[in-house]
XYZ file of C-alpha atoms in Angstrom:
785
model
C 1.430 12.057 32.564
C 0.291 11.048 36.063
C 0.569 7.632 35.598
C 4.293 8.141 35.357
C 4.688 9.983 38.575
C 4.411 6.511 40.675
C 7.687 5.162 39.461
C 9.496 8.441 40.145
C 8.477 8.537 43.776
C 9.511 5.099 43.662
C 13.207 5.898 42.917
C 13.283 9.650 44.288
C 13.489 8.491 48.501
C 15.861 5.864 47.722
C 18.208 8.734 46.570
C 17.749 10.884 49.072
C 17.941 7.937 51.960
C 20.971 7.434 50.037
C 22.319 10.737 50.288
C 21.252 11.251 53.771
C 23.324 8.146 54.636
C 26.632 8.151 52.938
C 28.207 10.302 55.602
C 26.964 7.560 58.371
C 28.087 4.925 56.281
C 31.236 5.159 56.243
C 32.195 5.466 59.663
C 28.764 3.039 61.244
C 27.912 1.189 58.168
C 28.381 -2.746 58.463
C 28.111 -5.043 55.767
C 25.858 -7.396 55.461
C 25.817 -10.423 57.630
C 23.984 -13.794 56.384
C 21.276 -14.194 59.515
C 18.929 -16.690 60.552
C 15.964 -16.611 58.675
C 13.240 -16.926 61.658
C 15.571 -14.102 63.845
C 12.994 -11.553 65.138
C 12.903 -8.015 62.974
C 9.411 -6.941 64.283
C 7.615 -6.625 67.373
C 3.316 -5.495 67.825
C 2.837 -1.848 67.672
C 2.242 -0.011 71.022
C -1.514 -0.528 72.253
C -3.111 3.190 71.921
C -5.586 4.040 74.541
C -9.356 3.455 73.288
C -11.179 6.232 71.968
C -13.959 5.455 74.657
C -11.856 5.891 77.823
C -9.854 8.816 76.266
C -13.025 10.458 75.484
C -14.621 9.732 79.027
C -11.332 11.009 80.549
C -11.552 14.162 79.537
C -15.222 14.634 79.750
C -15.812 13.456 83.354
C -12.551 13.960 84.858
C -14.488 15.412 87.580
C -16.571 12.304 88.116
C -15.522 9.803 90.658
C -14.686 6.459 89.460
C -16.586 3.183 90.942
C -15.285 2.212 93.857
C -15.989 -1.503 94.561
C -16.819 -3.243 98.130
C -13.557 -4.604 99.581
C -15.147 -6.094 102.646
C -16.790 -9.541 101.345
C -19.312 -9.880 104.264
C -22.909 -9.047 103.948
C -24.070 -5.721 104.503
C -25.925 -6.602 107.902
C -22.330 -8.684 108.960
C -20.613 -5.131 108.525
C -18.963 -3.343 111.559
C -20.612 0.215 111.558
C -17.974 3.253 112.902
C -19.661 6.897 113.968
C -17.522 9.737 114.757
C -18.367 13.096 115.834
C -17.346 15.865 117.942
C -20.349 15.390 120.115
C -22.255 12.591 121.508
C -25.110 12.488 124.255
C -27.757 9.236 124.505
C -31.070 9.363 125.587
C -33.367 6.109 126.100
C -33.807 3.787 122.894
C -31.040 6.100 121.081
C -27.929 8.113 120.398
C -27.236 11.565 118.666
C -24.055 12.614 117.546
C -23.088 16.383 116.362
C -20.652 18.230 115.173
C -18.651 16.461 111.810
C -20.190 13.489 112.125
C -18.851 10.702 110.299
C -20.649 6.884 109.925
C -18.969 4.610 108.017
C -19.578 0.802 106.907
C -17.762 -1.089 104.273
C -17.421 1.102 101.444
C -19.943 3.225 102.236
C -19.631 6.777 104.353
C -21.966 9.553 105.179
C -21.303 12.769 106.979
C -23.788 15.368 108.595
C -23.909 18.099 111.167
C -26.214 15.788 113.167
C -26.972 12.042 113.212
C -29.525 10.264 115.256
C -29.394 6.467 116.443
C -32.419 4.728 116.672
C -30.782 1.547 118.581
C -33.521 -0.535 118.623
C -35.049 0.196 114.687
C -31.409 0.263 113.322
C -32.194 3.190 111.941
C -30.251 6.724 111.078
C -31.339 10.183 110.355
C -28.702 12.390 109.536
C -29.982 15.932 109.383
C -27.884 19.544 107.659
C -25.126 19.328 104.899
C -25.388 15.378 104.453
C -23.561 13.465 102.720
C -23.606 10.012 100.734
C -21.256 7.954 98.992
C -21.229 4.087 98.420
C -18.648 4.080 95.399
C -21.171 3.752 93.326
C -23.474 6.947 93.934
C -23.032 10.581 95.879
C -25.744 12.070 96.935
C -25.940 15.210 99.031
C -29.293 16.232 100.591
C -30.693 17.930 103.596
C -31.935 14.766 105.513
C -31.201 11.068 105.041
C -32.997 8.185 106.629
C -31.235 4.780 106.459
C -32.423 1.484 107.689
C -28.933 -0.323 108.198
C -30.415 -3.953 108.322
C -31.538 -3.612 105.134
C -29.909 -1.291 103.105
C -32.561 1.598 102.514
C -32.177 4.630 102.493
C -35.210 7.881 101.751
C -33.501 11.098 100.724
C -34.993 14.788 100.949
C -33.540 17.523 98.592
C -31.134 15.653 97.050
C -28.520 16.304 94.131
C -26.763 13.064 92.892
C -23.745 12.295 90.576
C -23.153 8.524 89.813
C -19.561 7.405 89.864
C -17.806 6.026 86.848
C -19.951 7.705 83.950
C -22.530 10.570 82.924
C -25.903 10.427 85.467
C -26.687 12.699 87.757
C -29.360 15.197 88.450
C -31.659 16.631 91.784
C -34.975 15.177 93.230
C -36.681 16.230 95.907
C -37.090 12.864 97.327
C -35.100 9.867 96.508
C -35.468 6.257 97.591
C -33.058 3.720 97.091
C -34.024 0.264 98.254
C -30.673 -1.157 98.859
C -30.213 -3.092 95.616
C -29.329 -0.885 92.834
C -32.960 0.609 92.255
C -34.001 4.360 93.044
C -37.095 5.940 92.877
C -36.769 9.542 92.765
C -39.971 12.218 93.026
C -40.285 15.379 91.173
C -37.084 14.910 89.380
C -34.142 15.967 87.173
C -31.664 13.759 85.254
C -28.930 14.794 82.863
C -25.885 12.657 81.298
C -24.002 15.662 80.763
C -21.007 16.267 83.107
C -21.251 18.671 86.513
C -21.903 22.616 85.000
C -22.829 21.017 81.677
C -26.608 22.168 81.494
C -27.000 21.514 78.079
C -30.116 18.882 78.266
C -31.964 17.397 81.274
C -35.267 15.297 81.770
C -37.745 16.495 84.224
C -40.347 14.058 85.656
C -42.856 13.086 87.999
C -41.468 9.920 88.758
C -38.037 8.561 87.991
C -36.890 5.155 88.035
C -33.067 4.415 87.881
C -32.574 0.652 87.803
C -28.030 0.542 88.337
C -28.674 -3.146 87.566
C -29.792 -3.202 84.123
C -28.211 0.584 83.324
C -31.751 1.694 82.285
C -34.446 5.049 83.222
C -37.780 5.322 83.236
C -39.694 8.437 83.347
C -43.147 9.615 83.777
C -44.314 12.939 82.950
C -40.622 13.719 81.426
C -39.927 16.896 79.562
C -37.188 17.183 77.808
C -35.338 20.222 78.234
C -32.522 22.187 75.913
C -31.111 25.106 78.032
C -33.797 25.363 80.412
C -35.851 25.474 78.142
C -38.867 22.850 77.614
C -39.347 21.411 73.762
C -40.913 18.176 74.303
C -43.297 16.342 76.505
C -43.297 12.481 76.953
C -46.111 10.429 79.624
C -43.934 7.693 79.750
C -39.926 7.254 78.076
C -37.482 4.664 79.128
C -33.801 5.160 78.417
C -30.564 3.904 78.804
C -27.558 5.401 81.097
C -24.837 3.289 80.079
C -23.791 1.628 76.982
C -25.916 -1.074 77.091
C -28.786 -1.859 74.829
C -32.433 -0.432 75.946
C -35.333 -0.708 73.708
C -36.837 2.404 72.581
C -36.279 5.006 70.063
C -32.901 5.793 68.570
C -32.269 9.808 67.513
C -33.127 10.367 63.334
C -31.422 11.697 61.080
C -32.714 13.930 58.144
C -31.319 14.808 54.364
C -32.241 15.939 51.389
C -31.223 15.116 48.423
C -31.825 16.094 44.377
C -33.503 13.219 43.080
C -35.324 11.889 46.582
C -35.933 15.262 48.140
C -36.695 15.366 51.745
C -35.606 12.494 53.796
C -35.663 11.491 57.438
C -35.504 8.052 58.848
C -36.504 7.064 63.135
C -35.122 4.070 63.922
C -36.649 1.783 66.667
C -34.615 -0.094 68.736
C -36.024 -3.496 69.953
C -33.466 -5.203 73.029
C -35.444 -8.987 72.441
C -33.110 -10.837 74.652
C -29.538 -10.769 75.826
C -28.400 -13.057 72.508
C -31.047 -10.793 70.245
C -32.256 -7.549 69.139
C -33.978 -5.942 66.223
C -34.064 -2.161 64.590
C -36.661 -1.176 62.550
C -36.290 2.073 60.425
C -39.389 3.225 58.682
C -37.444 6.358 56.301
C -39.397 8.670 54.376
C -38.546 9.595 51.217
C -40.392 13.072 49.816
C -40.455 11.852 46.199
C -40.245 8.236 46.194
C -42.542 7.177 49.623
C -41.969 5.574 52.581
C -39.141 2.507 52.807
C -39.727 0.238 55.815
C -36.396 -1.543 56.171
C -36.113 -4.192 59.468
C -32.599 -5.624 60.897
C -32.596 -8.815 63.387
C -29.238 -10.252 64.430
C -28.751 -13.258 66.715
C -26.437 -15.127 68.831
C -27.588 -19.240 69.395
C -25.435 -22.169 69.739
C -26.228 -22.681 66.267
C -24.768 -19.641 65.317
C -24.442 -15.900 65.229
C -26.019 -13.938 62.222
C -27.825 -10.710 60.665
C -30.779 -10.720 58.310
C -31.762 -7.224 56.770
C -34.812 -6.669 54.545
C -35.617 -3.429 53.002
C -39.060 -2.873 51.217
C -40.569 0.480 49.386
C -43.559 -0.238 47.480
C -44.409 1.348 44.887
C -41.432 4.265 44.218
C -43.163 6.720 42.718
C -40.009 7.699 40.005
C -39.152 4.175 39.468
C -42.758 2.941 39.635
C -42.193 -0.111 40.319
C -41.860 -2.258 44.173
C -37.983 -1.989 45.479
C -36.784 -4.271 47.807
C -33.281 -5.173 49.754
C -32.637 -8.729 51.494
C -29.384 -9.992 53.112
C -28.410 -12.921 55.658
C -25.144 -13.680 56.925
C -24.887 -17.018 59.420
C -21.776 -18.353 60.691
C -21.224 -21.304 63.401
C -18.569 -23.890 64.471
C -20.132 -26.580 65.616
C -18.880 -30.199 66.972
C -15.225 -28.999 67.609
C -14.775 -29.643 63.474
C -17.690 -28.343 61.267
C -17.903 -24.557 60.184
C -20.946 -23.016 58.698
C -21.057 -19.726 57.236
C -23.689 -18.417 54.417
C -23.933 -15.009 52.696
C -27.020 -14.401 50.451
C -27.570 -10.378 49.034
C -30.124 -9.365 46.603
C -31.894 -6.201 45.648
C -34.901 -5.940 43.281
C -32.946 -4.038 40.543
C -29.494 -2.689 39.680
C -29.963 0.870 40.866
C -31.312 0.465 44.234
C -27.916 0.991 45.741
C -28.066 4.050 43.523
C -31.471 5.358 44.375
C -30.972 4.291 48.261
C -29.086 4.629 51.170
C -27.872 1.246 52.915
C -25.332 -0.040 55.324
C -25.363 -3.566 52.959
C -24.397 -2.053 49.795
C -22.921 1.154 48.428
C -23.106 2.854 44.912
C -20.312 0.923 43.319
C -21.668 -2.349 43.881
C -22.038 -4.620 40.825
C -22.901 -7.900 41.695
C -23.843 -9.790 45.252
C -22.499 -13.013 46.280
C -24.846 -15.611 47.456
C -23.240 -18.368 49.190
C -22.587 -21.053 51.293
C -20.150 -23.613 52.654
C -20.165 -25.845 54.858
C -16.240 -27.389 56.194
C -14.755 -30.084 58.462
C -11.068 -29.423 59.289
C -9.307 -31.654 60.871
C -4.967 -31.347 61.722
C -3.873 -32.746 58.179
C -7.042 -32.645 56.145
C -10.310 -30.792 55.523
C -13.392 -30.900 53.116
C -15.452 -28.489 52.115
C -19.214 -28.526 50.302
C -19.762 -25.018 48.582
C -22.726 -23.394 46.403
C -22.270 -20.194 44.844
C -24.204 -17.365 42.767
C -24.091 -13.630 42.486
C -26.685 -11.330 41.435
C -25.418 -9.189 38.871
C -27.065 -5.808 38.428
C -25.794 -4.212 35.305
C -26.795 -7.808 33.567
C -23.753 -8.368 31.430
C -21.251 -10.962 31.841
C -23.608 -13.024 33.872
C -21.301 -15.917 35.637
C -21.741 -19.731 36.374
C -23.573 -21.088 39.337
C -21.760 -23.160 41.113
C -23.865 -26.167 42.277
C -22.464 -27.129 44.451
C -18.272 -27.737 44.865
C -17.379 -30.986 46.912
C -13.233 -30.735 47.889
C -11.340 -32.385 49.623
C -7.618 -31.560 51.186
C -4.937 -32.958 53.100
C -1.331 -32.218 54.066
C 1.379 -35.303 55.062
C 4.891 -34.749 55.895
C 6.377 -38.399 54.962
C 9.492 -38.611 57.536
C 12.126 -38.713 54.630
C 14.123 -35.782 54.671
C 11.726 -33.130 54.781
C 9.565 -34.235 52.470
C 5.688 -33.481 52.151
C 2.638 -34.449 50.777
C -0.348 -32.051 49.548
C -3.586 -33.432 48.229
C -6.236 -31.122 46.744
C -8.998 -32.661 44.700
C -13.067 -30.628 44.003
C -15.595 -32.070 41.505
C -17.558 -29.015 40.763
C -21.068 -28.423 38.797
C -21.632 -25.400 37.230
C -25.153 -24.132 35.830
C -26.233 -21.198 34.147
C -29.452 -19.116 34.001
C -29.479 -18.533 30.476
C -29.891 -21.325 28.564
C -28.223 -20.883 26.079
C -24.797 -20.927 27.889
C -22.815 -24.134 28.137
C -23.412 -25.885 31.743
C -20.642 -28.222 32.686
C -19.697 -30.554 35.641
C -15.408 -30.738 36.907
C -13.309 -33.027 38.703
C -9.687 -31.792 39.352
C -7.081 -33.614 41.485
C -3.746 -32.519 42.351
C -0.791 -34.384 44.484
C 1.952 -31.877 44.974
C 5.276 -33.372 46.489
C 7.342 -30.212 48.138
C 10.966 -30.492 49.814
C 10.654 -26.983 51.417
C 14.964 -26.463 52.723
C 16.350 -23.755 55.089
C 19.888 -23.400 55.634
C 20.271 -20.339 58.378
C 19.221 -17.538 55.877
C 19.088 -19.431 52.568
C 15.970 -21.079 51.809
C 15.400 -23.402 48.597
C 11.869 -24.946 47.993
C 11.771 -27.513 45.847
C 8.017 -28.560 44.344
C 6.749 -31.319 41.606
C 2.908 -31.615 41.168
C 0.367 -33.368 38.809
C -2.622 -31.748 38.078
C -5.828 -33.846 36.545
C -8.752 -32.715 35.039
C -11.932 -34.272 33.958
C -14.718 -31.863 32.632
C -18.408 -33.747 31.277
C -20.449 -30.282 29.165
C -23.790 -29.585 27.835
C -23.241 -27.580 24.751
C -26.352 -28.962 23.393
C -28.250 -25.409 23.107
C -24.904 -23.573 22.836
C -24.414 -22.505 19.319
C -21.760 -20.151 19.521
C -18.702 -22.224 21.173
C -17.856 -23.944 18.304
C -14.394 -24.962 19.999
C -16.086 -26.794 22.905
C -16.476 -30.274 23.552
C -19.279 -32.549 25.762
C -16.061 -34.151 27.580
C -12.322 -33.134 27.850
C -9.304 -34.273 30.056
C -6.234 -32.805 31.020
C -2.970 -33.759 32.347
C -0.649 -31.615 33.357
C 2.668 -31.515 35.742
C 4.513 -28.789 37.448
C 7.981 -27.937 38.226
C 8.926 -25.184 40.786
C 11.836 -24.331 42.526
C 12.168 -21.372 44.284
C 15.385 -20.060 46.531
C 16.387 -16.900 48.400
C 18.646 -15.240 51.183
C 17.978 -13.345 54.076
C 20.900 -10.423 54.711
C 20.877 -8.163 57.227
C 23.032 -5.316 58.855
C 22.630 -2.807 61.160
C 23.936 0.858 60.469
C 23.618 4.095 62.406
C 21.566 7.139 61.250
C 20.879 10.771 63.131
C 20.393 9.480 67.001
C 19.293 6.015 66.203
C 20.524 2.171 65.359
C 18.682 0.905 62.349
C 18.137 -2.915 60.714
C 18.089 -3.359 57.219
C 17.183 -6.524 55.478
C 17.489 -7.596 52.001
C 16.038 -10.444 50.656
C 16.801 -11.416 46.531
C 14.861 -13.966 45.478
C 15.006 -16.279 42.466
C 12.399 -18.788 40.725
C 12.280 -21.621 37.957
C 9.021 -22.171 37.017
C 7.816 -24.945 34.202
C 4.337 -25.716 32.946
C 4.380 -27.457 29.777
C 1.579 -26.556 27.410
C -1.493 -28.131 26.174
C -4.222 -26.893 24.281
C -7.566 -25.777 26.738
C -9.271 -24.742 23.836
C -12.222 -27.598 24.390
C -12.756 -26.519 27.971
C -15.175 -23.724 28.735
C -14.565 -21.303 31.247
C -16.246 -21.475 34.400
C -14.643 -19.321 37.426
C -11.214 -18.487 35.782
C -10.210 -15.288 35.227
C -6.920 -13.555 35.043
C -5.512 -11.836 38.061
C -3.730 -8.721 39.333
C 0.028 -9.139 40.369
C 1.665 -7.511 42.835
C 4.886 -8.531 44.412
C 4.418 -11.390 45.647
C 2.011 -12.651 42.443
C 5.267 -12.647 40.426
C 5.892 -16.303 42.317
C 2.518 -17.404 41.753
C 2.049 -21.020 40.021
C -0.669 -20.229 37.677
C -1.532 -16.559 36.519
C -5.464 -17.324 36.344
C -7.800 -17.832 39.434
C -9.603 -21.542 39.092
C -9.042 -24.303 37.813
C -10.339 -23.848 33.958
C -7.575 -22.294 32.790
C -3.788 -23.305 33.666
C -0.853 -21.154 32.702
C 1.563 -23.167 30.445
C 5.356 -21.479 31.954
C 8.857 -21.596 31.255
C 10.025 -18.668 32.991
C 12.479 -17.535 35.612
C 11.536 -14.750 38.513
C 14.010 -12.574 39.885
C 12.943 -10.519 43.063
C 14.308 -8.277 45.811
C 12.952 -6.724 48.481
C 14.323 -4.662 51.647
C 13.042 -3.586 54.762
C 14.567 -0.968 57.046
C 13.709 -1.471 61.247
C 13.920 1.250 63.511
C 15.139 -0.162 67.058
C 11.460 -0.436 68.529
C 11.634 -2.922 65.527
C 8.822 -1.140 63.147
C 9.721 -1.042 59.750
C 9.967 2.615 58.694
C 11.032 1.750 54.463
C 10.286 -1.310 52.984
C 10.612 -1.533 48.959
C 10.271 -4.181 46.471
C 11.023 -4.859 42.764
C 10.458 -7.972 40.685
C 10.013 -9.230 37.025
C 9.021 -12.373 35.164
C 11.343 -13.820 32.632
C 9.399 -16.069 29.792
C 12.000 -18.606 27.516
C 9.032 -19.331 26.067
C 5.539 -16.852 25.724
C 2.745 -18.383 27.554
C -0.316 -19.748 24.957
C -2.110 -20.199 27.296
C -5.514 -16.812 27.450
C -8.843 -16.980 28.922
C -11.032 -16.927 25.221
C -13.518 -13.753 24.287
C -16.344 -16.116 22.790
C -17.971 -12.729 21.674
C -14.983 -11.669 19.812
C -12.375 -14.174 18.153
C -10.340 -11.080 17.502
C -9.618 -10.654 20.629
C -8.092 -13.860 21.635
C -4.424 -13.687 20.356
C -1.778 -15.635 21.659
C 1.043 -14.180 24.185
C 3.792 -12.915 22.612
C 5.707 -10.705 25.509
C 9.229 -11.983 26.718
C 8.411 -10.735 29.980
C 5.611 -9.722 32.597
C 5.264 -5.856 33.744
C 8.024 -4.868 36.241
C 6.175 -4.971 39.301
C 7.710 -2.096 41.879
C 6.331 -1.327 45.767
C 7.894 1.048 48.137
C 6.097 1.984 51.697
C 7.800 5.075 54.009
C 6.895 5.837 57.360
C 8.525 9.766 58.185
C 8.733 9.718 61.889
C 5.008 8.658 62.446
C 3.873 11.651 60.474
C 4.096 11.157 57.085
C 2.820 7.816 55.198
C 3.868 7.477 51.535
C 2.963 4.297 49.386
C 3.336 3.525 45.629
C 3.015 1.142 43.555
C 3.498 0.452 39.692
C 2.865 -2.154 37.017
C 5.303 -1.316 33.602
C 5.079 -3.210 30.498
C 8.439 -3.452 29.142
C 8.028 -4.719 26.209
C 5.036 -2.283 25.540
C 6.619 0.661 26.841
C 4.071 1.540 29.032
C 2.238 1.535 32.112
C -0.718 -0.932 33.250
C -1.291 0.094 36.624
C 0.148 2.562 38.776
C -0.759 4.443 42.168
C 0.479 6.604 45.066
C -1.116 7.635 48.352
C 0.477 10.327 50.461
C -0.978 10.812 54.093
C -0.043 13.919 56.580
C -1.025 12.853 60.103
C -1.157 15.363 63.134
C -3.107 13.270 65.382
C -5.453 10.274 65.284
C -8.199 12.706 63.757
C -6.138 15.112 62.172
C -4.955 13.986 58.579
C -4.718 14.747 54.662
C -4.475 12.170 52.133
C -3.959 12.575 48.535
C -3.969 9.722 46.490
C -3.815 8.696 42.979
C -4.927 5.130 41.002
C -4.686 3.856 37.252
C -5.684 0.649 36.089
C -5.959 -0.253 32.363
C -8.403 -3.062 30.915
C -6.967 -5.768 29.599
C -7.251 -5.287 25.664
C -10.560 -7.911 25.728
C -12.666 -5.739 27.613
C -14.947 -3.116 26.416
C -13.215 -0.292 28.303
C -10.149 0.855 27.199
C -9.333 2.690 30.878
C -10.995 1.759 34.089
C -9.467 3.916 36.661
C -7.409 6.540 36.000
C -8.240 8.660 39.327
C -6.968 11.632 41.554
C -8.272 11.755 44.690
C -7.688 13.599 48.266
C -9.453 13.085 51.993
C -9.564 15.492 54.530
C -10.689 14.814 57.975
C -9.245 17.975 59.906
C -10.190 18.720 63.833
C -9.991 22.406 64.665
C -10.416 21.471 68.456
C -11.649 19.320 70.809
C -15.156 19.696 69.707
C -14.841 20.569 66.414
C -14.288 18.581 63.473
C -13.758 18.990 59.589
C -13.910 16.497 56.858
C -13.965 16.685 52.932
C -12.978 14.423 49.649
C -12.884 14.848 46.201
C -12.012 12.105 43.574
C -11.602 13.365 39.912
C -11.476 10.877 36.189
C -8.796 12.472 34.696
C -9.665 10.843 31.186
C -13.451 11.517 31.642
C -12.709 15.248 32.983
C -15.775 14.924 35.807
C -16.000 14.189 39.360
C -16.819 10.690 40.466
C -17.445 12.743 44.334
C -17.227 16.083 46.437
C -17.815 15.555 50.094
C -17.461 18.580 52.434
C -19.025 18.132 56.560
C -18.437 19.353 59.666
C -19.229 18.259 62.755
C -19.481 19.168 66.640
C -19.566 16.851 69.556
C -19.384 17.770 73.221
C -19.279 15.469 76.205
C -23.128 16.430 76.126
C -24.065 16.712 72.672
C -23.390 16.204 69.111
C -24.212 17.044 65.320
C -23.046 16.853 61.852
C -23.594 18.486 59.044
C -22.521 17.325 55.243
C -23.120 17.861 51.407
C -22.249 15.214 49.003
C -22.257 15.333 45.225
C -21.666 11.987 43.775
C -21.920 10.680 40.187
C -24.946 7.998 39.694
C -23.819 4.361 38.475
C -23.567 3.951 34.992
C -23.885 1.227 32.361
C -23.698 2.801 29.298
C -21.238 2.901 26.856
C -18.058 4.669 26.937
C -17.730 7.104 24.061
C -21.009 8.828 25.823
C -19.928 8.781 29.808
C -19.430 12.350 29.076
C -22.422 13.499 28.064
C -24.836 11.100 29.566
C -23.758 10.266 33.148
C -25.708 11.561 36.170
C -25.010 12.998 39.238
C -26.873 13.304 42.162
C -26.404 15.634 45.567
C -27.131 15.251 49.074
C -27.511 17.258 52.364
C -27.359 15.116 55.849
C -28.036 16.195 59.631
C -27.649 14.209 62.214
C -28.121 15.487 66.201
C -28.319 13.022 68.943
C -27.638 13.637 72.975
C -25.029 11.645 74.541
C -26.533 9.453 77.637
C -30.048 8.578 75.446
C -28.398 6.443 73.182
C -24.704 7.328 72.650
C -23.372 9.449 69.778
C -22.540 8.419 66.260
C -22.039 10.873 64.108
C -20.432 11.143 60.263
C -16.840 11.271 59.438
C -14.697 11.901 56.467
C -14.826 7.675 55.627
C -18.403 7.723 55.124
C -18.263 8.815 50.948
C -18.069 6.376 48.052
C -14.264 6.431 48.390
C -14.093 5.025 52.082
C -10.674 5.806 54.229
C -7.688 3.746 53.042
C -4.790 3.349 55.351
C -1.796 4.760 53.316
C 1.145 1.845 54.401
C 1.216 -1.349 55.865
C 4.370 -1.525 57.535
C 4.171 -3.405 60.710
């Protein structure tokens, strides 16, 4: 029943919308006008305030902003101005008293008394002394300053840095005039003024404003003025800049792994590289060591991640993960990309939490490609393989593919010539599976025409493919031949009209677009059973997929077609250029049913030809209700069989940036040649609720309707102040399952975990869990612009 709901929801908003407009349309609606296709209907969304800026504005409203020195002259050339109620002179010095105020460039000093030693260019200020240089504000009993070299000493001092957290007190402060401070018998905290949640007391503290780091000796960490930890030496960042040191640990308890704790160590190797080493102790498994290395060189940027668990106590084997990604643009036109992933076993992501895989992953990509790009042509060399985690349906490896594509306007009545060609060699890890080499050539001649709102695109192409296959050890592929050649022409004409009208609704003026489209596609049938399946599969269809040339990916199968496609889409746009409603509906109609299919070599009974007279009816609807409610639904309805092959809907209510509730449903039926009848029939919800400015709760729940069990249940709460943050979450989720469909209810296993994170702001930053950190990530329910 649930799978029918998206189709009902698709039409209900249209009926409601029509009823609301009926009165207004009589007075203000205009007939549809044919409009220029290139007319501007959308504008970029408004820029929202950066979350970091908002956080700082709330937390450090009482902290002065950084003020740059407007004087371009060196400090020794800047004039000194002194005001006071009294002034008297004695040999070699001037004495100012009562309301003394000294300025030099961006620096200001006030005191009850100030003595200026003329020959030494030295100033001593006493009594209610305050100093401000645009970077820091200090209050002291006595300040001694050398005007020539900008060095300053302060006694019995309170200080507050500008533009960020960072304040404290000290018996003595020495400023070398270049942004380096030495504090004796001092305290330091990154908490806002008036918040004493944590502080670090030390005998000697060095603060480097240029490097944004602090180094303390004989340091004591205090929480609410209670000593909790002693360190003879500690260095930590005083801003968001990178700094070598320990990050905050995280704690977790799971039903299988037991008590788990990890302690990251961050290494700031250089400006262009860093590393993080994280030992993780798991009570029931052992200790896992993870190392991440990030780099940025002229030869490219990338990340290397390694993880190793020796002699897992539960699995009784060594476990490992390796990840490498690399990207580089060089010599103007060259691009190189690599992405390699490997784990020791199929249960790695189920047993071990990592940022480089999820519990739902069943294959890992291993690929590299080299591209050369020019304005009208490009070429590519690619290798590609996969690690399959369930050991079934292992795909072919691409070793390698060399491709060339080009585009050239012919300067004759708008004609364009496109060319694509490739030569691909396929290997396989199983010696009993066929391998081969494919050569594919595809020239295309197109004529795109635009007449104001009308567009007509005509394409004619010719597809030539040659296969040389090794089937000597492949015993179950009777139809394959050692060589195969395929010649197929293709003709397509695609046309549509962009209508537009303005109308009034409520107090606003709106614009509606209506785009009906029609396409005819013809590709003759050719028997392709002699060609093996290397990288082709039947693709899922959305609204725009109805207008594809081929319903298969890759080139091992090219679908024959004698079909016409009808589609219509419409959008409602508000005065600010934002789409408030969008819907689309379309379907393919076959004059001749397609006879091309992807064979199942393990089951000949599943290789029936297609006899359908039309494709599934595809529908999509997106609605934005006053930027508070967001709705999306879509479905694919098999008109011949009278049943849904897929459907989904999402409804979200958003109260603020971090407060929302979402209900969603997904249904997808597998093709008949798959082992499982149902792939997804899932109902879920996700909530993120800001109780106030500091407390946030989050929860998610996903339930399988067919198998009557929960995929995941997650609930958590986090507290984040301007000074510290803590989060606690409980998660119960289904382990990866590779068994039979009939026994899933009895054989599936669940895991439970309890996770605690705690951090102090200003000692490495804040990063706590959110509602998106689950098996099912938060998905934006609509994509209206």
